[in-house]
């Protein structure tokens, strides 16, 4: 029967889509999900008869019984990893999926009804109780929210299913082989056009396929003939880049792709090819590819406070960004992966200078400095002025680096979950090591909406609006989606605040009732005296509800 996750099927008359059909893309995705019997956390890939990946969209051509599309179902959540799968089988159910479903239902209730029924609290507490039991045993701590540290100096990977921080040789070779096999396949024009838009969904693509798409970007921008880049050298460069991104929740190879894809899209949307030299565009795209190489999941504040090797090496000055840049040029020093090896000395010098500026600009401690410089030159911006172009290049990579909220919500929100996971891991480590705890990373103080509303208002909007002032065409592409994201998280934050108030009133009423009905009153003991459970709560022993 072949691979059970691949299904051949034909589009029935009810599913045929003509150019006049305006069915929403979400509906199309749901139809294919139903046809494949895919779960809510699975991702779908559609292949044509030539074996090329094609986009699931209303523009799909009808197929025939003799030339069927192939639909592949790919699991997206951590329980599809061996450890999670074994536990799911052993337990008889999938705890992580249950929790995700519960959180999804709770969020829906909060947004639509404005309050949460008491039964949801009970369900959440049951899940939390069971999670706590699992996490109290090291070999069962597969959800990854809390970790026991060994006596050694090696810190665990913050990746949620406990993969090693570094990729294994076998893992890399497997992806490399797959990439080389796929690199000669034709990427359809529809996918090429989709790749130029901020709506591109990275979650549909595996690492080997992502490397093919990165190759497409270099090809479609005409870098291959312009700079005499050999295909095998570009492929080796992309492989080395993939190999040097680590297994961490957020700053991984998929994030590298998202930043590069947004940069690529911005180049096309703003028609920069007619305004800037090709060598500057090559610098920007390659900077995006390399901007987080060998990130370990701990930010600069941690590096400096923990006095890590990187902080000591770079004297506390942008230690991560300096490291990313150094790793990039270590890759480019190897002849077999040096995509710049056919450039002149002057061209190489110009690219190196530009890449260093761009990658160091992604240090958020320099955000205001760079933004204010851009605002000061904006009224007289001149594409013939090198200093002006240098600042624009820094702004472009900054926008690309933090652009997730400009994407559709079903693409952006999973990235926020990944980011919070990485943040929470760092704050847990800071607490364990007695270091200053980064406030916006503290799992006891941060919720999903609270983490985003301020960030969107005070970081994203000021940056995106200034770039849109130079390129008004970007208003609809990056400003409007961010406005919708702000509205979404603002409503979620209001609903959470209301829930907290209702919960506090409910708890207060419940305690009053319990105290009045069950406890004997002593004349000299006031009713307000804390119970044993209340003292436990103050000591940090009470269970906390799961945050959205």
PDB file of C-alpha atoms in Angstrom, residues 72 163 167-182 206-209 211 239 242-243:
ATOM      1  CA  UNK A  72       1.417  14.006   2.577  1.00  0.00           C
ATOM      2  CA  UNK A 163      16.973  16.892  21.508  1.00  0.00           C
ATOM      3  CA  UNK A 167      22.678  18.525  15.357  1.00  0.00           C
ATOM      4  CA  UNK A 168      24.147  15.048  15.014  1.00  0.00           C
ATOM      5  CA  UNK A 169      26.254  14.093  12.010  1.00  0.00           C
ATOM      6  CA  UNK A 170      23.656  11.506  10.972  1.00  0.00           C
ATOM      7  CA  UNK A 171      20.863  14.095  11.182  1.00  0.00           C
ATOM      8  CA  UNK A 172      22.808  16.555   9.034  1.00  0.00           C
ATOM      9  CA  UNK A 173      23.828  13.978   6.428  1.00  0.00           C
ATOM     10  CA  UNK A 174      20.244  12.785   6.086  1.00  0.00           C
ATOM     11  CA  UNK A 175      19.011  16.330   5.424  1.00  0.00           C
ATOM     12  CA  UNK A 176      21.924  17.044   3.074  1.00  0.00           C
ATOM     13  CA  UNK A 177      21.204  13.947   0.992  1.00  0.00           C
ATOM     14  CA  UNK A 178      17.537  14.856   0.783  1.00  0.00           C
ATOM     15  CA  UNK A 179      18.391  18.448  -0.173  1.00  0.00           C
ATOM     16  CA  UNK A 180      20.715  17.383  -2.984  1.00  0.00           C
ATOM     17  CA  UNK A 181      18.091  14.974  -4.315  1.00  0.00           C
ATOM     18  CA  UNK A 182      15.473  17.719  -4.337  1.00  0.00           C
ATOM     19  CA  UNK A 206      10.919  20.634   6.037  1.00  0.00           C
ATOM     20  CA  UNK A 207      14.568  21.652   6.435  1.00  0.00           C
ATOM     21  CA  UNK A 208      15.724  20.087   3.142  1.00  0.00           C
ATOM     22  CA  UNK A 209      12.888  21.820   1.297  1.00  0.00           C
ATOM     23  CA  UNK A 211      17.283  24.813   1.628  1.00  0.00           C
ATOM     24  CA  UNK A 239      24.199  23.019   4.075  1.00  0.00           C
ATOM     25  CA  UNK A 242      21.802  24.568   8.218  1.00  0.00           C
ATOM     26  CA  UNK A 243      24.389  22.554  10.160  1.00  0.00           C
TER      27      UNK A 243
END
